[in-house]
Amino acid sequence: MFTLSDETFSLVSTVDPPEGVGRREFFLCISLLDYSYWVGATALGGLLGSFIMFDTTGLDFALTALFVVLFLEQWKGKERRLAGAAGVACAVVSLVVFGPDNLVIPAMVMILAVLLGGRKLLCA
């Protein structure tokens, strides 16, 4: 839980451990490696960031693309479609009710409530 990041989630939700490797150990190693890369790159960026200048226009699209790919991968697995559909429905309701400038937090709260409330159905 303490090592979870977007990158770690994208890996552990789409990859199965190799044959003969324990599931828990496999995911722990992925999490620790991702976390150490994240901490190391952050430290390096903090030290060298003021010396390196580049245009970041359009970089914000990368996170949106990551979540679209994660959703499509989840949609491929038939057992996970209901959770993905619930997330999309909550986001659409939040967009309609709160508008495009204020939809993220209400959508996340709704998704959390729906997933927690429907976990017996989703985990069956």
XYZ file of N, CA and C in Angstrom:
372
model
N 0.818 -1.185 0.000
C 0.000 0.000 0.000
C 0.870 1.260 0.000
N 1.970 1.236 0.728
C 2.809 2.420 0.829
C 3.650 2.651 -0.424
N 3.760 1.655 -1.274
C 4.545 1.800 -2.496
C 3.674 1.988 -3.727
N 2.363 2.118 -3.549
C 1.464 2.191 -4.695
C 1.583 3.530 -5.425
N 1.742 3.454 -6.718
C 1.758 4.628 -7.588
C 0.968 4.270 -8.841
N 0.770 5.223 -9.715
C 0.046 4.949 -10.967
C 0.744 3.865 -11.772
N 2.052 3.957 -11.823
C 2.816 2.996 -12.616
C 2.726 1.595 -12.016
N 2.833 1.512 -10.696
C 2.735 0.217 -10.029
C 1.361 -0.387 -10.248
N 0.329 0.429 -10.098
C -1.029 -0.069 -10.306
C -1.209 -0.580 -11.730
N -0.697 0.163 -12.697
C -0.864 -0.262 -14.087
C -0.169 -1.595 -14.347
N 0.955 -1.831 -13.695
C 1.653 -3.105 -13.873
C 0.955 -4.252 -13.147
N 0.641 -4.057 -11.875
C 0.082 -5.174 -11.108
C -1.341 -5.515 -11.510
N -2.031 -4.590 -12.167
C -3.395 -4.905 -12.598
C -3.437 -5.552 -13.977
N -2.310 -5.595 -14.683
C -2.328 -6.163 -16.034
C -1.347 -7.319 -16.230
N -0.499 -7.608 -15.237
C 0.537 -8.624 -15.392
C 0.293 -9.768 -14.413
N 0.510 -10.993 -14.875
C 0.462 -12.162 -14.007
C 1.887 -12.612 -13.713
N 2.121 -13.129 -12.499
C 3.480 -13.603 -12.166
C 3.897 -14.749 -13.075
N 5.183 -14.845 -13.369
C 5.679 -15.970 -14.167
C 5.475 -17.294 -13.426
N 5.494 -18.353 -14.165
C 5.341 -19.692 -13.596
C 6.441 -19.951 -12.569
N 6.051 -20.440 -11.403
C 7.015 -20.777 -10.368
C 7.411 -19.620 -9.459
N 6.859 -18.447 -9.676
C 7.169 -17.282 -8.845
C 5.944 -16.973 -7.999
N 6.157 -16.765 -6.702
C 5.057 -16.449 -5.805
C 4.410 -15.116 -6.153
N 3.093 -15.096 -6.109
C 2.324 -13.893 -6.450
C 2.698 -12.720 -5.544
N 2.727 -12.967 -4.263
C 3.020 -11.907 -3.299
C 4.421 -11.330 -3.500
N 5.408 -12.199 -3.658
C 6.789 -11.760 -3.838
C 6.967 -11.009 -5.162
N 6.285 -11.481 -6.207
C 6.373 -10.845 -7.520
C 5.865 -9.406 -7.447
N 4.682 -9.235 -6.863
C 4.102 -7.894 -6.785
C 4.865 -7.005 -5.805
N 5.427 -7.585 -4.751
C 6.246 -6.804 -3.831
C 7.494 -6.285 -4.533
N 8.145 -7.137 -5.320
C 9.343 -6.699 -6.056
C 9.014 -5.595 -7.060
N 7.910 -5.743 -7.784
C 7.489 -4.688 -8.718
C 7.263 -3.391 -7.960
N 6.564 -3.473 -6.837
C 6.248 -2.273 -6.055
C 7.502 -1.602 -5.519
N 8.418 -2.397 -4.986
C 9.653 -1.824 -4.441
C 10.529 -1.210 -5.526
N 10.627 -1.885 -6.672
C 11.415 -1.322 -7.774
C 10.794 -0.019 -8.281
N 9.473 -0.015 -8.504
C 8.808 1.211 -8.957
C 8.999 2.343 -7.962
N 8.846 2.034 -6.689
C 8.991 3.065 -5.665
C 10.415 3.608 -5.626
N 11.397 2.710 -5.720
C 12.789 3.187 -5.692
C 13.114 4.018 -6.935
N 12.562 3.633 -8.096
C 12.751 4.453 -9.306
C 12.110 5.821 -9.120
N 10.925 5.842 -8.524
C 10.196 7.085 -8.313
C 10.967 8.004 -7.369
N 11.438 7.459 -6.248
C 12.191 8.265 -5.282
C 13.508 8.737 -5.893
N 14.204 7.849 -6.587
C 15.473 8.223 -7.209
C 15.309 9.293 -8.281
N 14.311 9.123 -9.133
C 14.071 10.112 -10.193
C 13.620 11.444 -9.610
N 12.844 11.408 -8.535
C 12.424 12.648 -7.882
C 13.617 13.380 -7.290
N 14.494 12.647 -6.639
C 15.698 13.263 -6.070
C 16.581 13.841 -7.175
N 16.759 13.087 -8.237
C 17.555 13.564 -9.365
C 16.924 14.800 -10.000
N 15.618 14.770 -10.156
C 14.916 15.929 -10.711
C 15.025 17.147 -9.822
N 14.963 16.927 -8.507
C 15.122 18.037 -7.571
C 16.507 18.649 -7.630
N 17.501 17.800 -7.834
C 18.880 18.296 -7.891
C 19.220 18.941 -9.229
N 18.756 18.335 -10.326
C 19.142 18.806 -11.660
C 18.053 19.595 -12.388
N 16.859 19.634 -11.811
C 15.723 20.253 -12.496
C 15.894 21.712 -12.857
N 16.588 22.449 -12.040
C 16.757 23.879 -12.332
C 17.782 24.121 -13.438
N 18.584 23.113 -13.764
C 19.591 23.257 -14.814
C 19.099 22.815 -16.193
N 18.032 22.029 -16.211
C 17.513 21.483 -17.473
C 16.198 22.167 -17.797
N 16.128 22.802 -18.951
C 14.908 23.486 -19.371
C 14.343 22.811 -20.623
N 13.053 22.494 -20.604
C 12.396 21.990 -21.801
C 10.911 22.310 -21.725
N 10.291 22.337 -22.874
C 8.879 22.678 -22.977
C 8.026 21.470 -22.595
N 7.125 21.624 -21.620
C 6.275 20.520 -21.166
C 4.866 20.605 -21.743
N 4.672 21.402 -22.764
C 3.363 21.525 -23.383
C 2.903 20.166 -23.898
N 1.708 19.780 -23.515
C 1.149 18.510 -23.966
C 1.484 17.329 -23.086
N 2.326 17.515 -22.081
C 2.716 16.423 -21.204
C 1.561 15.973 -20.308
N 0.626 16.877 -20.037
C -0.516 16.527 -19.204
C -1.391 15.451 -19.842
N -1.268 15.261 -21.133
C -2.039 14.244 -21.832
C -1.590 12.832 -21.452
N -0.367 12.676 -21.003
C 0.185 11.343 -20.707
C -0.610 10.628 -19.615
N -0.993 11.333 -18.558
C -1.741 10.699 -17.481
C -3.136 10.291 -17.953
N -3.765 11.131 -18.758
C -5.064 10.779 -19.318
C -4.944 9.543 -20.194
N -3.929 9.483 -21.006
C -3.712 8.314 -21.873
C -3.464 7.059 -21.040
N -2.723 7.188 -19.935
C -2.479 6.046 -19.055
C -3.791 5.473 -18.532
N -4.683 6.328 -18.066
C -5.947 5.840 -17.518
C -6.867 5.283 -18.601
N -6.807 5.817 -19.790
C -7.581 5.238 -20.891
C -7.086 3.829 -21.206
N -5.791 3.657 -21.252
C -5.220 2.330 -21.521
C -5.565 1.360 -20.396
N -5.477 1.817 -19.145
C -5.845 0.956 -18.019
C -7.310 0.538 -18.099
N -8.164 1.484 -18.462
C -9.589 1.161 -18.589
C -9.815 0.141 -19.702
N -9.171 0.326 -20.828
C -9.343 -0.617 -21.941
C -8.829 -2.008 -21.586
N -7.726 -2.079 -20.860
C -7.209 -3.381 -20.420
C -8.177 -4.044 -19.448
N -8.765 -3.239 -18.574
C -9.743 -3.776 -17.630
C -10.990 -4.242 -18.363
N -11.382 -3.509 -19.385
C -12.586 -3.843 -20.139
C -12.430 -5.162 -20.902
N -11.198 -5.491 -21.285
C -10.953 -6.750 -21.994
C -11.302 -7.956 -21.141
N -11.066 -7.875 -19.835
C -11.406 -8.968 -18.926
C -12.872 -8.894 -18.556
N -13.650 -9.867 -18.950
C -15.103 -9.825 -18.760
C -15.508 -9.726 -17.291
N -14.695 -10.280 -16.375
C -15.057 -10.256 -14.967
C -14.909 -8.866 -14.350
N -14.264 -7.950 -15.023
C -14.036 -6.606 -14.465
C -14.824 -5.516 -15.176
N -15.672 -5.859 -16.078
C -16.388 -4.835 -16.846
C -17.351 -4.025 -15.997
N -17.979 -4.645 -15.033
C -18.958 -3.941 -14.212
C -18.302 -2.796 -13.436
N -17.128 -3.030 -12.895
C -16.415 -1.979 -12.157
C -16.024 -0.834 -13.089
N -15.566 -1.149 -14.279
C -15.213 -0.110 -15.245
C -16.423 0.697 -15.686
N -17.532 0.000 -15.931
C -18.771 0.689 -16.329
C -19.271 1.586 -15.202
N -19.140 1.122 -13.961
C -19.549 1.943 -12.813
C -18.701 3.210 -12.733
N -17.403 3.082 -12.984
C -16.525 4.247 -12.963
C -16.880 5.265 -14.033
N -17.164 4.776 -15.226
C -17.554 5.682 -16.324
C -18.885 6.357 -16.003
N -19.840 5.590 -15.487
C -21.155 6.158 -15.152
C -21.024 7.237 -14.075
N -20.216 6.984 -13.061
C -20.016 7.986 -12.004
C -19.348 9.248 -12.553
N -18.399 9.076 -13.443
C -17.725 10.232 -14.044
C -18.697 11.058 -14.888
N -19.560 10.385 -15.637
C -20.539 11.096 -16.471
C -21.535 11.849 -15.593
N -22.035 11.195 -14.537
C -22.969 11.867 -13.618
C -22.298 13.076 -12.983
N -21.057 12.920 -12.560
C -20.322 14.022 -11.958
C -20.113 15.168 -12.947
N -19.839 14.834 -14.196
C -19.670 15.860 -15.228
C -20.961 16.643 -15.433
N -22.080 15.940 -15.489
C -23.374 16.593 -15.711
C -23.766 17.455 -14.515
N -23.569 16.934 -13.305
C -24.008 17.644 -12.109
C -23.059 18.777 -11.720
N -21.753 18.533 -11.767
C -20.794 19.508 -11.246
C -20.050 20.290 -12.315
N -20.152 19.882 -13.574
C -19.477 20.581 -14.655
C -18.039 20.117 -14.820
N -17.416 20.508 -15.937
C -16.069 20.015 -16.251
C -14.971 20.537 -15.314
N -15.194 21.660 -14.666
C -14.157 22.211 -13.801
C -14.144 21.590 -12.406
N -15.227 20.932 -12.015
C -15.346 20.413 -10.649
C -15.752 18.949 -10.590
N -15.445 18.172 -11.600
C -15.959 16.804 -11.631
C -15.074 15.775 -10.958
N -13.796 15.998 -10.817
C -12.880 14.932 -10.396
C -13.157 14.443 -8.974
N -13.180 15.324 -8.000
C -13.361 14.881 -6.608
C -14.728 14.249 -6.396
N -15.828 14.867 -6.854
C -17.117 14.185 -6.696
C -17.174 12.837 -7.421
N -16.557 12.738 -8.583
C -16.539 11.465 -9.310
C -15.782 10.410 -8.516
N -14.639 10.769 -7.943
C -13.867 9.810 -7.153
C -14.640 9.359 -5.922
N -15.337 10.284 -5.262
C -16.142 9.932 -4.088
C -17.270 8.988 -4.496
N -17.937 9.286 -5.610
C -19.012 8.406 -6.088
C -18.485 7.034 -6.468
N -17.361 6.991 -7.150
C -16.775 5.703 -7.545
C -16.423 4.890 -6.303
N -15.814 5.522 -5.317
C -15.474 4.830 -4.076
C -16.722 4.281 -3.402
N -17.767 5.108 -3.320
C -19.012 4.664 -2.683
C -19.642 3.498 -3.438
N -19.676 3.586 -4.774
C -20.274 2.516 -5.578
C -19.462 1.232 -5.456
N -18.149 1.329 -5.541
C -17.313 0.128 -5.456
C -17.364 -0.502 -4.063
N -17.363 0.325 -3.019
C -17.472 -0.234 -1.670
C -18.858 -0.818 -1.430
N -19.875 -0.101 -1.879
C -21.249 -0.586 -1.705
C -21.548 -1.840 -2.504
N -20.929 -1.985 -3.656
C -21.201 -3.127 -4.515
C -20.105 -4.164 -4.540
N -19.230 -4.145 -3.541
C -18.081 -5.055 -3.573
C -18.465 -6.522 -3.534
N -19.595 -6.867 -2.873
C -20.018 -8.280 -2.872
C -20.392 -8.723 -4.266
N -21.073 -7.861 -4.997
C -21.448 -8.171 -6.378
C -20.214 -8.202 -7.278
N -19.306 -7.250 -7.088
C -18.127 -7.151 -7.941
C -17.103 -8.260 -7.657
N -17.028 -8.707 -6.438
C -16.044 -9.723 -6.076
C -16.594 -11.143 -6.139
N -17.824 -11.288 -6.541
C -18.432 -12.627 -6.598
C -17.877 -13.454 -7.718
